[in-house]
Every structure is written in C-alpha cells, then in structure tokens.
Short mmCIF file of C-alpha atoms in Angstrom, two decimals:
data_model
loop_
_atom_site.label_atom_id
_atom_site.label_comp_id
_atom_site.label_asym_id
_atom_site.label_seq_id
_atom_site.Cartn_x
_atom_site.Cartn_y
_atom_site.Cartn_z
CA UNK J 1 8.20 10.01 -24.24
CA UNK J 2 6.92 7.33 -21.68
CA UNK J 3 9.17 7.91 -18.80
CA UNK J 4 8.67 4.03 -17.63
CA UNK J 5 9.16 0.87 -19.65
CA UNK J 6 5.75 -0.48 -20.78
CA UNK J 7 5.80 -3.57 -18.28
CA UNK J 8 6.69 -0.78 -15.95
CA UNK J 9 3.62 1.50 -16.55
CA UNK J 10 1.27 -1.24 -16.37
CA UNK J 11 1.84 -2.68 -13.04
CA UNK J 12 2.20 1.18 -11.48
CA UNK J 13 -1.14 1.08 -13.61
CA UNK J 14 -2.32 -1.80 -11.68
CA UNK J 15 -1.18 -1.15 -8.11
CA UNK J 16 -2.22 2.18 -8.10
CA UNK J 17 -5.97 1.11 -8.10
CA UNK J 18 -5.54 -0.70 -5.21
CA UNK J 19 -7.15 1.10 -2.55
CA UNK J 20 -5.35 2.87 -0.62
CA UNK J 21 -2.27 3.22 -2.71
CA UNK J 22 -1.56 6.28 -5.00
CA UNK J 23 0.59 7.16 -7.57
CA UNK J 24 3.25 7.44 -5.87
CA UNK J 25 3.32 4.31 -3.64
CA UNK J 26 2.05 2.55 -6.81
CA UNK J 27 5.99 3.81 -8.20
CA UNK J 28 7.46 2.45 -4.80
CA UNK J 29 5.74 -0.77 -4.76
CA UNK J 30 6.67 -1.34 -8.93
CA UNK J 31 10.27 -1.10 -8.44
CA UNK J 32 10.23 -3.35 -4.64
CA UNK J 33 8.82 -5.97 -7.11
CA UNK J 34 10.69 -5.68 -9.66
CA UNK J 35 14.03 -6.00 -7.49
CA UNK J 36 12.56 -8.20 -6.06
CA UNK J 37 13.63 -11.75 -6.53
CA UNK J 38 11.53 -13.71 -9.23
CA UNK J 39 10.60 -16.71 -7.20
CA UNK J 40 9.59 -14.37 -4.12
CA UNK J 41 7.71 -12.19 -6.93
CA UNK J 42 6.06 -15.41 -8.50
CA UNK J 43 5.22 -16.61 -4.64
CA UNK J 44 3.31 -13.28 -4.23
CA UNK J 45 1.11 -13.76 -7.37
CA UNK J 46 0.27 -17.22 -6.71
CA UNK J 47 -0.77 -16.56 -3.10
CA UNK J 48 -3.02 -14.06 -4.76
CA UNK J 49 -4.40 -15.91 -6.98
CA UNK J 50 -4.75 -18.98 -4.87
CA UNK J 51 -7.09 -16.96 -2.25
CA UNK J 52 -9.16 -15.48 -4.79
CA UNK J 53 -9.79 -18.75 -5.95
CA UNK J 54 -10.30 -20.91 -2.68
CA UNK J 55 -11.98 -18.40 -0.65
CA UNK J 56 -15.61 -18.57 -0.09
CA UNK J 57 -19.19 -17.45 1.97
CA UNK J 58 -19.99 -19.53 5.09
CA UNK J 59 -22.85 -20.37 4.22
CA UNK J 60 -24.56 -19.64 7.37
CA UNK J 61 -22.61 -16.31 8.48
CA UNK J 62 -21.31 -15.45 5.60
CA UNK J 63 -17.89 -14.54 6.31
CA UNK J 64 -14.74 -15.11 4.05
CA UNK J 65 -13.46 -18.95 4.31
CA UNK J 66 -11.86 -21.71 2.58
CA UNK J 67 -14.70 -23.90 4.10
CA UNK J 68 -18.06 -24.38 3.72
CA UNK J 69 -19.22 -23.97 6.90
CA UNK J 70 -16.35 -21.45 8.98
CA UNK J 71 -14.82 -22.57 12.11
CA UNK J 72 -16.98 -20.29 14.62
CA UNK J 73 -20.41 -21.55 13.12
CA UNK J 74 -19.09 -25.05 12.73
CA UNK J 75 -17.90 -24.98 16.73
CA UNK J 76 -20.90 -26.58 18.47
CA UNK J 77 -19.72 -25.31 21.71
CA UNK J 78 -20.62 -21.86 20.83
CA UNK J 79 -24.23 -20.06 21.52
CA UNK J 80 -25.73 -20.31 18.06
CA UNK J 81 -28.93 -18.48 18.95
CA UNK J 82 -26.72 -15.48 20.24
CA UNK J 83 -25.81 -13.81 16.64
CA UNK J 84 -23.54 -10.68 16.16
CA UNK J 85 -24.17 -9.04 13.11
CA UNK J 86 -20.67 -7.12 11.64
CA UNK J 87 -20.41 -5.29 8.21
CA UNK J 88 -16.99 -7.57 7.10
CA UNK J 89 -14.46 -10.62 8.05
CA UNK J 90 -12.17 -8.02 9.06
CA UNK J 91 -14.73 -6.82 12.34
CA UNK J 92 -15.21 -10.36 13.11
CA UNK J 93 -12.03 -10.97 13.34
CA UNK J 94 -11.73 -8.10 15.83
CA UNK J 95 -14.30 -9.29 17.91
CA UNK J 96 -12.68 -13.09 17.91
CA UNK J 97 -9.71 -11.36 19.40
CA UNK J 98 -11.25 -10.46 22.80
CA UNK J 99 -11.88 -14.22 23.15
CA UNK J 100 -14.27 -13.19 25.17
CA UNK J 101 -17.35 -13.59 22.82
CA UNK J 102 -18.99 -16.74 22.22
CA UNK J 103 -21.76 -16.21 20.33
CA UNK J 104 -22.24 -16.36 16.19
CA UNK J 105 -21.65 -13.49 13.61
CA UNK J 106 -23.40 -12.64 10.60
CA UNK J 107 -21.35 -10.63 8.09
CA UNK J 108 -23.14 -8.12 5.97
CA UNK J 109 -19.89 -7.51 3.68
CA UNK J 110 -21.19 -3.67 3.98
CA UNK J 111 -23.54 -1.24 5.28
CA UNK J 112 -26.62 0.66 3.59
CA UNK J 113 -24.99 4.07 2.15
CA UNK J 114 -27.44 6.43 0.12
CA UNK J 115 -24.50 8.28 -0.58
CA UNK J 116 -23.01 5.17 -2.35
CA UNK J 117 -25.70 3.91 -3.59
CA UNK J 118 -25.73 0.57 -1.48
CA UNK J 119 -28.88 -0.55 -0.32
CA UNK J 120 -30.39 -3.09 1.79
CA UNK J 121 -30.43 -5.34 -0.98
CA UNK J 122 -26.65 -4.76 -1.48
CA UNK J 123 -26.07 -6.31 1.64
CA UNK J 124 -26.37 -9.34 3.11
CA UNK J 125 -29.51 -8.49 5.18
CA UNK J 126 -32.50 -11.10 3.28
CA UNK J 127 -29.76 -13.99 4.31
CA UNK J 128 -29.66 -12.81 8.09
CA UNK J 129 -33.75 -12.40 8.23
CA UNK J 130 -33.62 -15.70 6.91
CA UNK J 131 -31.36 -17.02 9.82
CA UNK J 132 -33.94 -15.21 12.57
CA UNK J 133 -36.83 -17.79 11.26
CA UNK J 134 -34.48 -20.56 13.54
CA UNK J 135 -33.91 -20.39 17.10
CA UNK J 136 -32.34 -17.14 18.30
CA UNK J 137 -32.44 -15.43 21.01
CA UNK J 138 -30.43 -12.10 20.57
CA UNK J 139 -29.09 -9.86 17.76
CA UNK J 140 -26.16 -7.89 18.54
CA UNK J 141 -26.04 -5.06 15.96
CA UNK J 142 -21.95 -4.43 16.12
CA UNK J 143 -22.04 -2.14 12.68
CA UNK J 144 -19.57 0.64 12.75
CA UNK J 145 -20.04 3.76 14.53
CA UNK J 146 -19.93 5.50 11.59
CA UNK J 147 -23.06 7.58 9.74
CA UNK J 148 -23.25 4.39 7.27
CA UNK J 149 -22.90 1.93 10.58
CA UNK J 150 -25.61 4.08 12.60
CA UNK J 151 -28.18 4.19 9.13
CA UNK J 152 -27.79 0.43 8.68
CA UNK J 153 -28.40 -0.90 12.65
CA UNK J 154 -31.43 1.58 12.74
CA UNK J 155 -32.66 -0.24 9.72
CA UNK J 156 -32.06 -3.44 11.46
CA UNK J 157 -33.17 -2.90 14.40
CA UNK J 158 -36.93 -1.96 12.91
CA UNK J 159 -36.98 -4.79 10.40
CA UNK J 160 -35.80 -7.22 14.05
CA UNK J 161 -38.42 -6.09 16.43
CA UNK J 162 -41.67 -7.26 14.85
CA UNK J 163 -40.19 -10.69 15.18
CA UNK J 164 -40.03 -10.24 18.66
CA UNK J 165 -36.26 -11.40 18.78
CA UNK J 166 -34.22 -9.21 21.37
CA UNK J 167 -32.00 -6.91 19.26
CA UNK J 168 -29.24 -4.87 20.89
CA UNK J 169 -26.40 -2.60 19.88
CA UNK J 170 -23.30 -2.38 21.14
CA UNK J 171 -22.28 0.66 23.39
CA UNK J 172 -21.11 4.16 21.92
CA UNK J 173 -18.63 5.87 24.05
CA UNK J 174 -15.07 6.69 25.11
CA UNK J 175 -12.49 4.41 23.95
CA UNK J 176 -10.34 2.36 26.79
CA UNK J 177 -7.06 4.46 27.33
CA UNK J 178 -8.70 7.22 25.92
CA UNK J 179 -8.03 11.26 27.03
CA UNK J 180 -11.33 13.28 26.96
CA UNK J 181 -9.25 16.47 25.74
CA UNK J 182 -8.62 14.53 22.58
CA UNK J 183 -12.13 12.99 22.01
CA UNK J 184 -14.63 14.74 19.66
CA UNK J 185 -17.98 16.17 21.13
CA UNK J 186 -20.18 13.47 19.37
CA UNK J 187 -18.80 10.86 21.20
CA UNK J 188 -18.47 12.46 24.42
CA UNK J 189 -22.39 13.00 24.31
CA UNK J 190 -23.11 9.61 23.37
CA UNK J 191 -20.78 8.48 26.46
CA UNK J 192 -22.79 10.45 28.55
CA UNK J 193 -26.05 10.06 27.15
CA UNK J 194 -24.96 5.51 27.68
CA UNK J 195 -23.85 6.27 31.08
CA UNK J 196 -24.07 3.24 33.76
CA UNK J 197 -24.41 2.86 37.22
CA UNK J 198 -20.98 1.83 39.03
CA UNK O 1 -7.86 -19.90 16.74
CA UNK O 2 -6.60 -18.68 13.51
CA UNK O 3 -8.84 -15.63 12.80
CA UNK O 4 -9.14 -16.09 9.13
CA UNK O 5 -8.53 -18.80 6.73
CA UNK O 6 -4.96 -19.58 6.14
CA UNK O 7 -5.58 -18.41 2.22
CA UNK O 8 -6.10 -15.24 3.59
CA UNK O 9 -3.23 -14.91 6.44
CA UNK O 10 -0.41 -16.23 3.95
CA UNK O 11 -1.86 -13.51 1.82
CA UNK O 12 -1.80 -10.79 4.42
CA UNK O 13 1.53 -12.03 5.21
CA UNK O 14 3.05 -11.33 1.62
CA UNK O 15 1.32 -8.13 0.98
CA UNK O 16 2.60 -6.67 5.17
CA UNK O 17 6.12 -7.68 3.36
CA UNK O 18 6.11 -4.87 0.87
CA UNK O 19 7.36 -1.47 1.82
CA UNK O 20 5.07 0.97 3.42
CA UNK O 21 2.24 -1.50 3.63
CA UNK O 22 1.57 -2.11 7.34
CA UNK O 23 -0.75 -5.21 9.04
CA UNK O 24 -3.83 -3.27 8.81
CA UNK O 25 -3.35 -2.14 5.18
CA UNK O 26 -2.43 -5.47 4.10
CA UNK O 27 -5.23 -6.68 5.59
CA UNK O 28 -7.39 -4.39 3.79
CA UNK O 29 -5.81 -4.91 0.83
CA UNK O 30 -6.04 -8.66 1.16
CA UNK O 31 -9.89 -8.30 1.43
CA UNK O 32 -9.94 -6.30 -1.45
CA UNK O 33 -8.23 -9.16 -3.50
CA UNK O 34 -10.19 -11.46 -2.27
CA UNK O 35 -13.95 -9.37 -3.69
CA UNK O 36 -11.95 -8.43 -6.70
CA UNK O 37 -13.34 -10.18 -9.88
CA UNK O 38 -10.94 -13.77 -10.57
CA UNK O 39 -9.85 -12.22 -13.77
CA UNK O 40 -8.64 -8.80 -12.45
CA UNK O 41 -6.69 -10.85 -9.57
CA UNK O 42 -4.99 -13.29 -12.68
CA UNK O 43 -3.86 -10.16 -14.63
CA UNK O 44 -2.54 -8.25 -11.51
CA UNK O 45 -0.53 -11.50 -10.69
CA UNK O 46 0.63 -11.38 -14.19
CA UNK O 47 1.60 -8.01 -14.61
CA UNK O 48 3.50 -8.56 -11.47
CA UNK O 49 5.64 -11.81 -12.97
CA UNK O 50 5.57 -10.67 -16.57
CA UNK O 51 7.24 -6.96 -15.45
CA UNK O 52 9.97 -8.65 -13.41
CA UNK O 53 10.84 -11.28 -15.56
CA UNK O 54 11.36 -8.85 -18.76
CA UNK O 55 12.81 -5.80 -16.87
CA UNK O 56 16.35 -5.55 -17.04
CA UNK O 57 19.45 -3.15 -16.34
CA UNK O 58 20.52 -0.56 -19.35
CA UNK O 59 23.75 -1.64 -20.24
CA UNK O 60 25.16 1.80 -20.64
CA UNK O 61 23.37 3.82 -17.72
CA UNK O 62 21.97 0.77 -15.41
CA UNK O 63 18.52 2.20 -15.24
CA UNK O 64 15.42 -0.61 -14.87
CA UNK O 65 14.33 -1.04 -18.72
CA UNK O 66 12.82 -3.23 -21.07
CA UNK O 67 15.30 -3.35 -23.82
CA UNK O 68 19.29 -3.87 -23.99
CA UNK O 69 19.58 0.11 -24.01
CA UNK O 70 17.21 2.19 -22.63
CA UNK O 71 15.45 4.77 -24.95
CA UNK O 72 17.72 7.69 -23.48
CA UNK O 73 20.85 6.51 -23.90
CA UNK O 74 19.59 4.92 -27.54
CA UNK O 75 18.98 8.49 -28.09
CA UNK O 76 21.64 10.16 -30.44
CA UNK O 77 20.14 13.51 -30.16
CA UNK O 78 21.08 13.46 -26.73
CA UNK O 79 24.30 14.96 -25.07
CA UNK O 80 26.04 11.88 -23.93
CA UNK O 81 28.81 14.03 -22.54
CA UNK O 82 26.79 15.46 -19.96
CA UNK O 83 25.82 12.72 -16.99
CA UNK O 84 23.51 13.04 -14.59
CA UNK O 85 23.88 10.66 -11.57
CA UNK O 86 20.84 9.48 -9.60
CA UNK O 87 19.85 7.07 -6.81
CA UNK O 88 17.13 5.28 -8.91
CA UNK O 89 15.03 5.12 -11.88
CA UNK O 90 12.14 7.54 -10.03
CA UNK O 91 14.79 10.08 -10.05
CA UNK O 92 15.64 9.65 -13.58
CA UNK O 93 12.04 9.78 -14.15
CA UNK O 94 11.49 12.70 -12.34
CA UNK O 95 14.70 14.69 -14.37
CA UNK O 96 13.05 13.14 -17.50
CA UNK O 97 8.86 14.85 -16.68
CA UNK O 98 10.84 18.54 -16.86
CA UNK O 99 11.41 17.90 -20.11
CA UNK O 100 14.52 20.50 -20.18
CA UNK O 101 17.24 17.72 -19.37
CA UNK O 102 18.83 16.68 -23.14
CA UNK O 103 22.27 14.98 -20.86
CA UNK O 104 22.21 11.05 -20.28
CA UNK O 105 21.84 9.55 -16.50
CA UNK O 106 23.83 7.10 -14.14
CA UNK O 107 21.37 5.23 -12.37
CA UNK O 108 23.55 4.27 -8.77
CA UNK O 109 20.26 1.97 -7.23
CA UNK O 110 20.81 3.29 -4.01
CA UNK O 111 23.01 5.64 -2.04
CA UNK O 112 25.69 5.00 0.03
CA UNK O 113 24.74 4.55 4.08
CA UNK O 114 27.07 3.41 6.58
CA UNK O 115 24.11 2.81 8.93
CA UNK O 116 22.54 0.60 6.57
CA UNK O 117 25.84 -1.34 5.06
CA UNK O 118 25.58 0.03 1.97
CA UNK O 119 29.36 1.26 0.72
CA UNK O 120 30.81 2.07 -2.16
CA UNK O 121 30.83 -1.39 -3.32
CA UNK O 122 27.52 -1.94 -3.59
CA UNK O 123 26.02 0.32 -6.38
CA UNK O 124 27.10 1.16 -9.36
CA UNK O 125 30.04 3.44 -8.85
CA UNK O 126 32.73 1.14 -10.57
CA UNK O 127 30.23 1.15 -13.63
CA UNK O 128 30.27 4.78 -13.49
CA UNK O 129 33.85 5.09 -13.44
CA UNK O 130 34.35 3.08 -16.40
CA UNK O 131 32.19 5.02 -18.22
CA UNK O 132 34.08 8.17 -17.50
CA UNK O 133 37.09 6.40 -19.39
CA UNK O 134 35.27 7.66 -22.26
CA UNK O 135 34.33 11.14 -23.98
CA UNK O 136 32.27 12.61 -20.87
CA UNK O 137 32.76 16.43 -20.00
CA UNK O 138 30.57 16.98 -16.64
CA UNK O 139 29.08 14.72 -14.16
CA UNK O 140 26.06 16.29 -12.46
CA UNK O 141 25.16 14.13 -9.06
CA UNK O 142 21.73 14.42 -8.79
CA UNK O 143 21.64 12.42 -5.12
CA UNK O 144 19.35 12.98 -2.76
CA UNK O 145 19.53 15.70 -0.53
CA UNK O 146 19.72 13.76 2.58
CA UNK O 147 22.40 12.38 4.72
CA UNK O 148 23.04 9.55 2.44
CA UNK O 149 23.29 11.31 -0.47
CA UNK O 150 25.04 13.50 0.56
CA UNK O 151 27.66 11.34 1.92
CA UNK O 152 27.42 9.66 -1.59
CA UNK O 153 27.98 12.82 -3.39
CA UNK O 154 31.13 13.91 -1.46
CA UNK O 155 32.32 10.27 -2.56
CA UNK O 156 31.48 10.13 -5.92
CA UNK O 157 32.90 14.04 -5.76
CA UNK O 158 36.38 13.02 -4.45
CA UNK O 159 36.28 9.84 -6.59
CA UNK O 160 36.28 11.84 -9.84
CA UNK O 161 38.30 14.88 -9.24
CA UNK O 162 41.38 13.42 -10.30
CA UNK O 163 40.07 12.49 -13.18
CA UNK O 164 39.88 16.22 -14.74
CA UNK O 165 36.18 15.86 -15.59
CA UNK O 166 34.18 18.33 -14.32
CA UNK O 167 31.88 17.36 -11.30
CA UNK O 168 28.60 19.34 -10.20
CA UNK O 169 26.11 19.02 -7.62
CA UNK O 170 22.58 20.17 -8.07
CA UNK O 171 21.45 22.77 -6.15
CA UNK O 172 20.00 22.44 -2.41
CA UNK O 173 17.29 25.32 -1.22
CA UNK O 174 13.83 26.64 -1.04
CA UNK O 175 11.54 24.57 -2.93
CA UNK O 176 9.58 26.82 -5.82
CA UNK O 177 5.98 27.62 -4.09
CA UNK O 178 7.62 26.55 -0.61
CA UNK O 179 6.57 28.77 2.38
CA UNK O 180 9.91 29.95 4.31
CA UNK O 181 7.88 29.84 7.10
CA UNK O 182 7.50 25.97 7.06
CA UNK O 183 11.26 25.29 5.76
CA UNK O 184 13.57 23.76 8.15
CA UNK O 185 16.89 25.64 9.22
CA UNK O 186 19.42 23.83 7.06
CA UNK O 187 17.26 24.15 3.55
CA UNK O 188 17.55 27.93 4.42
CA UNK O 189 20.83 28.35 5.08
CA UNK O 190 21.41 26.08 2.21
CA UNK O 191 19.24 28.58 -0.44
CA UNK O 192 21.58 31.37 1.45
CA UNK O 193 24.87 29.90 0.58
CA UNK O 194 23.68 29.14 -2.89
CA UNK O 195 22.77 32.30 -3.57
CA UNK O 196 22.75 34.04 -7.04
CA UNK O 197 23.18 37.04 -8.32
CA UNK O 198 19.76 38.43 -10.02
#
C-alpha cells in the first residue's frame, strides 16, 4: 500500500532531490505546502519559475542576473582592469558585502574536480582568458580553500603568468574571531607559512 | 547595492520561509533552481500547486488525502473499532510502514501547546468525539512523546473516560537498538515503569 496520496509522493519525490534535503525534510516540506495556503503555494511556484526564466550570464563576468550586463561590471566607477575571479554568484556576493572591494569578478560557476569529472572546459575559464586579451592589470584568484579551490587557482595561475598579467591569490589563514585550539593543523601551517610583518 | 538580482532575492525570500530552510540554504537552493533545466523548474512548480489544490481532509479520520475517504478508512477489512490517534499524517504513515497495525487512525494536525496557543479547540478533538458516538471499543493515542503530547494525551485521556470506551497510550521507553548509555534520564525511568513481565 502507498502510505502517501499520489500527489503526495510526487512532490516528497521532487523536493527530496533538492540538494540538501532528504527524505525526511522532503516529508516536512510536502505537508508545510500543502497546509499551506494556495495563493501563498501558487506565489512560491511562480517566483520559481519566474527566476529560472529571467535570470541570465553577464556577459562580461558571468554571474547570475536579470540584465545583460550586471550592476558591478556596468558601474563605471569601479577598477575594471582589477578582476576577481570566484567559482559562483553566491562568493561574489560575499565579497560585495565587505564593500570594501572595488574591483570586477569573473564567475567560473565551478572549479576543476577530477574527482567529479569537471574540467577546465566545464568551467568558465576560455571566457576569462578571453577577458585578459583587454586591459588588466591584476587577477585575484579568490577560489575556495578547498582541494577543488586550491587545484583550480594553481591551474590559473600557470595558464595567467605567460601573459605577464599580475595574478594573486587571496590569503590562507586563521579566520577573524577565530580560537587556535579549535582550528585544524592545515590551516594553522598555512597561517604561519603567510605570516606578515606587523 | 542589492547583491543579486531581485529574481533571485524574492526567490531566496520564499524558499528562507519554509521550515528548516535557513538564509544560507535557501540561498543555495535558489542557485540550484536557477541552473536547473526550465522544464524540471515548471514541473516542480506544478507538483507543488497541483498537490495542494487536490489534497484534501478524510472525512472520517481527517488525514491529508486525495479522495473523499482515505484508502484506510475505505478499507472494510480493517478494524474500525480500534482508533489510533496521531498528531499528523507522518505519524499515520509511520504506524502504517510496520505493517502490523489493521485499527483505523484520528489524524489531530497538531498537538495541543499552551506555549504556542494551540488548545483544545484547534485540532480535531470535537471530530474525534463525534466519532466515538459510534461503535468504537479502544482509542489508542499515539501522540508524541514530548511535552505537548503529552499534555494532549492526558486531555484527550480525561476527555474520553466518561465515555466508557477504553483509552490507551502507547508505550514510552528504550528505543529497540538504542544504547542506554546515550538515553536521557526520563526515557529510562519511563522503560522502568513500563516494565513487563518476560
């Protein structure tokens, strides 16, 4: 016997290959919606279905916008030839929080993963080479510290350099408000090993 | 500045709505949407509408169904003498995967919780009570075994008693596999008091 109605089943079905959700949230989720009201419930699928359909590429960086050109590499006032290269929207959006940077960003939407199976050519590296053959000064490699974040700005960094366009990385270390006690070995090298004078 | 498009904060702002999705996971999920194939989002969205819109109470036991009468309480083979009363369709689901359960269920859609401003009033404990007017020999309350279901089994407990029909409460203890090690006090004590002869 199917313990769930049909319509039931379907949309556990469907929520539960969401990433990030399993079975049992998929359950949870099912029954919010369905007591949910129906207008609130019909709200939720069109805003889903809207931003699917209106949300694009910049075509210079590459991040996810209703635009064709987003609002950072539209702003004039920023330094175009400064360009920090991310792995998704969601790290540039990080990075636009400190306010603090004013440069460009180039989104990769990924980073190479042998494990995976991603590649360079997964990823949106031709379309950033193709942005270095302009005028730019600096590439700030801001992938993830992660194995997949370290593999792909190594791989970067050697494709850069022949062009003779300075390529950096951001800094490896302790985070801010962080105890040592509670910070794995790895990391405590690599804030050693980046040390600066004070 | 708005850090993304405002397709994709409405969207984040609907899916950090739903219970036990936070900011961040709603903004991954979001992003997920958003590379998922147009097709996939249009079905999701219609699952979604389509499963609330034809998902409606049992008449008899007020658990979340597709049809007039659910297919347990449809089920003549069934004892319908014997009811089982649960917080919410999950439970009934859960009862229904052990496959040993041949009673019907009362499905209450919530417990009570003075802390919340839930009473007595607002699930269905009239509709239980009018079905007891009819040929029913035990109730089993199948609450939750936390504060609020407690508190609603004591209530639905003094509620029936002078009604003759015989009221049970399932029983609280040691989960099978659980380590008494890693059980709190009151589940222990619990599995002492409800101890059985062997």
């Amino acid at each position: 016997m199917e313990l769930y109605s049909g319509y039931i089943n379907q949309l556990i079905e469907e929520l539960a290959a969401l990433p990030g959700i399993g079975n049992k949230s998929a359950q949870r989720l099912a029954f919010h919606l369905i007591n949910m009201p129906q207008d609130k419930v019909n709200r939720l699928a069109k805003v889903m279905m809207e931003a699917k359909a209106n949300i694009c590429y910049c075509k210079e960086c590459y991040t996810l916008t209703d635009r064709e050109i987003c609002p950072v590499c539209a702003n004039r006032n920023r330094n175009h030839k400064l360009i920090m290269v991310v792995e998704n929207t969601r790290d540039l959006a990080a990075y636009e929080k400190t306010q603090k940077y004013d440069g460009v960003y180039h989104v990769l939407h990924g980073a190479i993963s042998p494990m995976l199976g991603i590649g360079p050519g997964d990823i949106k590296l031709k379309e950033l080479m193709e942005r270095l053959s302009g005028d730019v000064e600096e590439v700030i490699i801001a992938t993830n510290s992660s194995l997949e974040g370290e593999t792909t700005a190594m791989y970067i960094g050697k494709l850069i350099k022949p062009t003779g366009i300075k390529v950096t990385r951001i800094a490896s270390g302790v985070p801010v408000g962080g105890d040592l006690e509670y910070i794995d070995e790895v990391t405590l090298l690599r804030a050693l090993e980046g040390r600066t004078e004070i």
